[in-house]
CSV table of C-alpha atoms in Angstrom, one decimal:
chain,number,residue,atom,x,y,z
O,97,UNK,CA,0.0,0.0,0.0
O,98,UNK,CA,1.2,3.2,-1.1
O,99,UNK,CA,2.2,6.3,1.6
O,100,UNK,CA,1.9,9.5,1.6
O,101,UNK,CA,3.2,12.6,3.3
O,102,UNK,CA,0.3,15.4,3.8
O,103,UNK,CA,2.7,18.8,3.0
O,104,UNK,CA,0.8,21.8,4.6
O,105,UNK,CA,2.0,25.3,4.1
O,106,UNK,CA,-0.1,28.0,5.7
O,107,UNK,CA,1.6,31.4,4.9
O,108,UNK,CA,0.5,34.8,4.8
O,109,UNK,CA,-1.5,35.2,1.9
O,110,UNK,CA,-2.3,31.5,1.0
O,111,UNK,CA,-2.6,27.9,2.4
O,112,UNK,CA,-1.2,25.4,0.4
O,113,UNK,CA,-1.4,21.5,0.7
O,114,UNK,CA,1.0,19.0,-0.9
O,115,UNK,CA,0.9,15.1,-1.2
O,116,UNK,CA,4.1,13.5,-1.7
O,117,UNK,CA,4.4,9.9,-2.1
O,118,UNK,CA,6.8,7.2,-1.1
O,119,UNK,CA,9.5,8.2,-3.9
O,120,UNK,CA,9.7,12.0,-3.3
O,121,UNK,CA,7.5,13.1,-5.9
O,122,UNK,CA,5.0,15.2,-5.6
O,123,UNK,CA,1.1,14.1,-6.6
O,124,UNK,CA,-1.7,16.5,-5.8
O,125,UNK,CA,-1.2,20.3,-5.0
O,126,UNK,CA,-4.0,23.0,-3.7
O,127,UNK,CA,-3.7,26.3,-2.3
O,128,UNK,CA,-6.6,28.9,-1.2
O,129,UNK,CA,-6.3,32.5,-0.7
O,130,UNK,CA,-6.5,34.2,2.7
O,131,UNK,CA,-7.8,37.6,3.7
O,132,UNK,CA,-5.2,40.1,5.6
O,133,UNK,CA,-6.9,43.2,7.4
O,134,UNK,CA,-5.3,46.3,8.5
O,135,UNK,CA,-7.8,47.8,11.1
O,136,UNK,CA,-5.4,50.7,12.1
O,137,UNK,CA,-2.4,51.8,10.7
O,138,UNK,CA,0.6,49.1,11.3
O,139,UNK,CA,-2.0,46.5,12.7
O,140,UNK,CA,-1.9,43.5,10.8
O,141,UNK,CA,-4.5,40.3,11.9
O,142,UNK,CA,-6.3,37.5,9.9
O,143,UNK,CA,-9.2,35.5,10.9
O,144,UNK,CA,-8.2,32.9,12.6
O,145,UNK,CA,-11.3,30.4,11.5
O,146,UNK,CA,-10.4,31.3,7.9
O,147,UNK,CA,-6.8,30.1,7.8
O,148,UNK,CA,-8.6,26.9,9.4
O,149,UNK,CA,-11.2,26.8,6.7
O,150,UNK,CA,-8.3,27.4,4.1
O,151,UNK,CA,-6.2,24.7,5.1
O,152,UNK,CA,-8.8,21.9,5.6
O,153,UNK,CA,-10.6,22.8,2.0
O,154,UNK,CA,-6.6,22.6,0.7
O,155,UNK,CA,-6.3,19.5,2.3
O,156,UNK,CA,-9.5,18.0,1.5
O,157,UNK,CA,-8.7,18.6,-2.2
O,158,UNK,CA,-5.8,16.8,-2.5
O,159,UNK,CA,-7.1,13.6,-0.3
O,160,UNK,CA,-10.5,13.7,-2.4
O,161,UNK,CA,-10.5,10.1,-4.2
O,162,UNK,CA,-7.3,9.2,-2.8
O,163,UNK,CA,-7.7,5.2,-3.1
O,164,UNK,CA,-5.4,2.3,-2.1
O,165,UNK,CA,-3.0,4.5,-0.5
O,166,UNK,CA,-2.9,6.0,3.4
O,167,UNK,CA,-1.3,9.3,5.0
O,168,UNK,CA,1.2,8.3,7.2
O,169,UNK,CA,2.6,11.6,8.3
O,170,UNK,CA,1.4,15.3,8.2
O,171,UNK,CA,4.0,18.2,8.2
O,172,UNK,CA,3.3,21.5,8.8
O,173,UNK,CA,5.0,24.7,7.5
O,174,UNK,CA,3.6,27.9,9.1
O,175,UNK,CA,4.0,32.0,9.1
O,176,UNK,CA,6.4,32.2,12.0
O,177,UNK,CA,5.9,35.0,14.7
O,178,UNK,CA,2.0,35.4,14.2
O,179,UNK,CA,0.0,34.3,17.1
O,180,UNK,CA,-3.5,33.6,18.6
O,181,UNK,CA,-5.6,32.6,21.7
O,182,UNK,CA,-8.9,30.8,22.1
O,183,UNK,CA,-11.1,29.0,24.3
O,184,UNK,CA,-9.5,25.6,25.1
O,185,UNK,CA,-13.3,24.2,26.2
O,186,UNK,CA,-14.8,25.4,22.7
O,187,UNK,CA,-11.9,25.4,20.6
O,188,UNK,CA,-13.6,29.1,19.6
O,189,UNK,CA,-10.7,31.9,18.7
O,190,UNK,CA,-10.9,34.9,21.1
O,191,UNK,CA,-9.6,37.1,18.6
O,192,UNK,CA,-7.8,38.0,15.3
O,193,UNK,CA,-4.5,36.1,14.8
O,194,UNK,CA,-1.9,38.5,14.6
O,195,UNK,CA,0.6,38.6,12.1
O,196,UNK,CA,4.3,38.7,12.1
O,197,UNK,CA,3.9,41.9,10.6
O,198,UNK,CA,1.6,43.7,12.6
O,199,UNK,CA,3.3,46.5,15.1
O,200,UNK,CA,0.4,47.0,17.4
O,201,UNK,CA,2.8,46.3,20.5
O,202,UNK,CA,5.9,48.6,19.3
O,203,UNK,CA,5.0,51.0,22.0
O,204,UNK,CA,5.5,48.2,24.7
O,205,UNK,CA,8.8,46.8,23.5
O,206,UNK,CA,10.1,50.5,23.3
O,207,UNK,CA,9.4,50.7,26.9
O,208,UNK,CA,10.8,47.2,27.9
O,209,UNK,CA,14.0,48.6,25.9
O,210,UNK,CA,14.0,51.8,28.1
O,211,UNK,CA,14.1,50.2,31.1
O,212,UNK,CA,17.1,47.9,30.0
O,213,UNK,CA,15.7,44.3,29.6
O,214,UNK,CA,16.4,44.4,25.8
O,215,UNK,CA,20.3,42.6,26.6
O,216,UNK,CA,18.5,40.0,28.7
O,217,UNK,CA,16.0,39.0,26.6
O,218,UNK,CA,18.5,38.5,24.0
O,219,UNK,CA,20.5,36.6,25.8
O,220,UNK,CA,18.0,34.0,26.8
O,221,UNK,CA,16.1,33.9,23.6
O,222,UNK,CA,18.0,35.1,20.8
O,223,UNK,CA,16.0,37.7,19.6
O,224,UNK,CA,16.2,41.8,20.0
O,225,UNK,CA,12.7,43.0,21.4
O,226,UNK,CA,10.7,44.0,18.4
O,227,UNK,CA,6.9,43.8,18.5
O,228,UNK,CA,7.3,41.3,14.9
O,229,UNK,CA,7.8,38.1,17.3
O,230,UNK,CA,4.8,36.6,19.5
O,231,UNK,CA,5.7,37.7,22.7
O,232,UNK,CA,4.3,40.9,23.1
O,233,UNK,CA,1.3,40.7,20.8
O,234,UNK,CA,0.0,37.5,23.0
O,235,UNK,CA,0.5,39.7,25.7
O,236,UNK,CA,-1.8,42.1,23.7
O,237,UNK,CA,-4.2,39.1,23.0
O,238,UNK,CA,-4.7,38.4,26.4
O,239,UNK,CA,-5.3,42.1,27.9
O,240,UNK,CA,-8.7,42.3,25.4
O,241,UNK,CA,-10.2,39.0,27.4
O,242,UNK,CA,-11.8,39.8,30.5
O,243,UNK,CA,-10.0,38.0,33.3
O,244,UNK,CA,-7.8,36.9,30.4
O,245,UNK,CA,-4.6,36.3,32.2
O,246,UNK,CA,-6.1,34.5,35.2
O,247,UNK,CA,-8.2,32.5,32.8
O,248,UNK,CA,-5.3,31.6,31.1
O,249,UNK,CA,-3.3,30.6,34.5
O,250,UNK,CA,-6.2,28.4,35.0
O,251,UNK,CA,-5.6,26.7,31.9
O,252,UNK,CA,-8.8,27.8,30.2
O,253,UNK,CA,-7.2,29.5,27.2
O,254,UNK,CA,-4.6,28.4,24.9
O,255,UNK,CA,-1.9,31.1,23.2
O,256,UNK,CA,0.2,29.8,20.2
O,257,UNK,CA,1.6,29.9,17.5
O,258,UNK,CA,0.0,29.2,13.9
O,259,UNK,CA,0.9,25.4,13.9
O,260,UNK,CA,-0.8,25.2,17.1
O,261,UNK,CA,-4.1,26.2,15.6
O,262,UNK,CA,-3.7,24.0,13.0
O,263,UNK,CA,-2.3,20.9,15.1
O,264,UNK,CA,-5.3,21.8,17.5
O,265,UNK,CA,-7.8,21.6,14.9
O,266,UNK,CA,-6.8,18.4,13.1
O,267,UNK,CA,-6.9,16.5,15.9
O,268,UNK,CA,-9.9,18.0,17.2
O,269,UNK,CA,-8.6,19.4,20.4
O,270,UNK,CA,-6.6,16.6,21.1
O,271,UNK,CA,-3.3,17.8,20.5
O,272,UNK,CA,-2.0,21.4,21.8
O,273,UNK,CA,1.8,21.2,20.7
O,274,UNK,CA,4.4,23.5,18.9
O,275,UNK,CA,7.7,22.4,18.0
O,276,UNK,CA,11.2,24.3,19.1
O,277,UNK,CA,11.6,25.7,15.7
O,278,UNK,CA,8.2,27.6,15.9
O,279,UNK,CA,8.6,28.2,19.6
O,280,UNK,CA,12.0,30.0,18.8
O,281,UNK,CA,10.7,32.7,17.5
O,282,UNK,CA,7.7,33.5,19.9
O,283,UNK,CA,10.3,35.2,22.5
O,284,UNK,CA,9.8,32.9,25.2
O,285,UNK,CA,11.4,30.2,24.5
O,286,UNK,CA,15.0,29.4,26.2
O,287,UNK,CA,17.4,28.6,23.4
O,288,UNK,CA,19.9,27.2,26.5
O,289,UNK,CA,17.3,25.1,28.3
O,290,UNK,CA,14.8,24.4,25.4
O,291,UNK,CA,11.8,25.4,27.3
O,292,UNK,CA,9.7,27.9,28.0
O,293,UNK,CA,11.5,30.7,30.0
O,294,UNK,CA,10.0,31.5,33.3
O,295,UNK,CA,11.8,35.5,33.2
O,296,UNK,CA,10.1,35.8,29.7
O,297,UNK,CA,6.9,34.5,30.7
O,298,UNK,CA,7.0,36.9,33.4
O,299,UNK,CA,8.2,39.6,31.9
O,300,UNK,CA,5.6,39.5,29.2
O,301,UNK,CA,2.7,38.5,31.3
O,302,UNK,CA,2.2,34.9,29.9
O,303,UNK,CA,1.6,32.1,31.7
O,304,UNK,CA,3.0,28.7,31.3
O,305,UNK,CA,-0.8,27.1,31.4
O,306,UNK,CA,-1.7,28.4,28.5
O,307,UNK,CA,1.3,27.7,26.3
O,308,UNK,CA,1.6,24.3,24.2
């Protein structure tokens, strides 16, 4: 029985879905467009529900009629820094997802480099403060929920990254991961200790609970 390898890409301004078989080669390809909004100048968001839709009517196409073959594996390739939260109970987004390009938060990192934590956070992550990666903006995220932050203490909401969403919708709600690659570039992660950062988490308001 053949295999296959179910290729996502959800980017910016398309999902795309690949199968590859056994050999390398590539068999079925679809993509659909997604929307990008700019509700104020240098805010950038997308819905999360359409890069959802996007990705599963992508990936249905390419599966539809599939016969005597199985998908073995699903990868996922994914706009980096952009970020979301919703309701781990319902699964329901509490918000846009906001892009890696959106610069709502550039106010807040200009403070946290005033008052002289831009060396540290380098240091631990890797990154210079900059309101592009996840940090900040799930920060943002949070402060628009009622009781957000202690809702998300209590392990009632879920912050991450793109592949999250995606992971968390193909399995239904059974799976609430990220990989180091993706959690490298949300400014939290420890590159040293490969984990979560307890000084980040604090110093960006976000707690471990809600993290994948």
């Amino acid at each position: 029985m053949q295999r296959y390898v179910l290729a996502i890409d959800e980017g910016t301004t398309n999902a795309k879905a690949c199968l590859v078989d056994e050999q390398g080669q590539l068999v079925r390809s679809a993509s659909r467009a997604l929307g990008i909004t700019f509700p104020r100048p240098d805010w950038v968001e997308q819905d999360a529900r359409e890069l959802w839709e996007a990705t599963r009517s992508a990936a249905a196409e390419v599966l539809d009629g599939l016969a005597g073959g199985a998908v073995a594996a699903i990868g996922i390739s994914n706009q980096r820094e952009s970020v979301l939260l919703w309701d781990r109970q319902t699964g329901q987004p509490l918000g846009p997802c906001i892009t890696w390009q959106c610069h709502r938060t550039a106010e807040f990192c200009a403070q946290l480099r005033a008052e002289g934590h831009g060396p540290m956070v380098q240091r631990r992550t890797g990154l210079a403060l900059d309101p592009m990666f996840s940090a900040s903006k799930a920060r943002w995220l949070l402060d628009q929920v009622p009781d957000g932050r202690a809702r998300a203490a209590n392990g009632e909401l879920c912050v991450g990254t793109v592949d999250a969403w995606l992971l968390w919708q193909l399995t239904s709600g059974q799976a609430f991961c990220t990989d180091v690659t993706n959690a490298s570039r949300t400014q939290l992660f420890n590159l040293a200790a490969l984990d979560w950062d307890p000084c980040m988490l604090d110093l960006f308001g976000v707690p471990r609970e809600a993290l994948p």
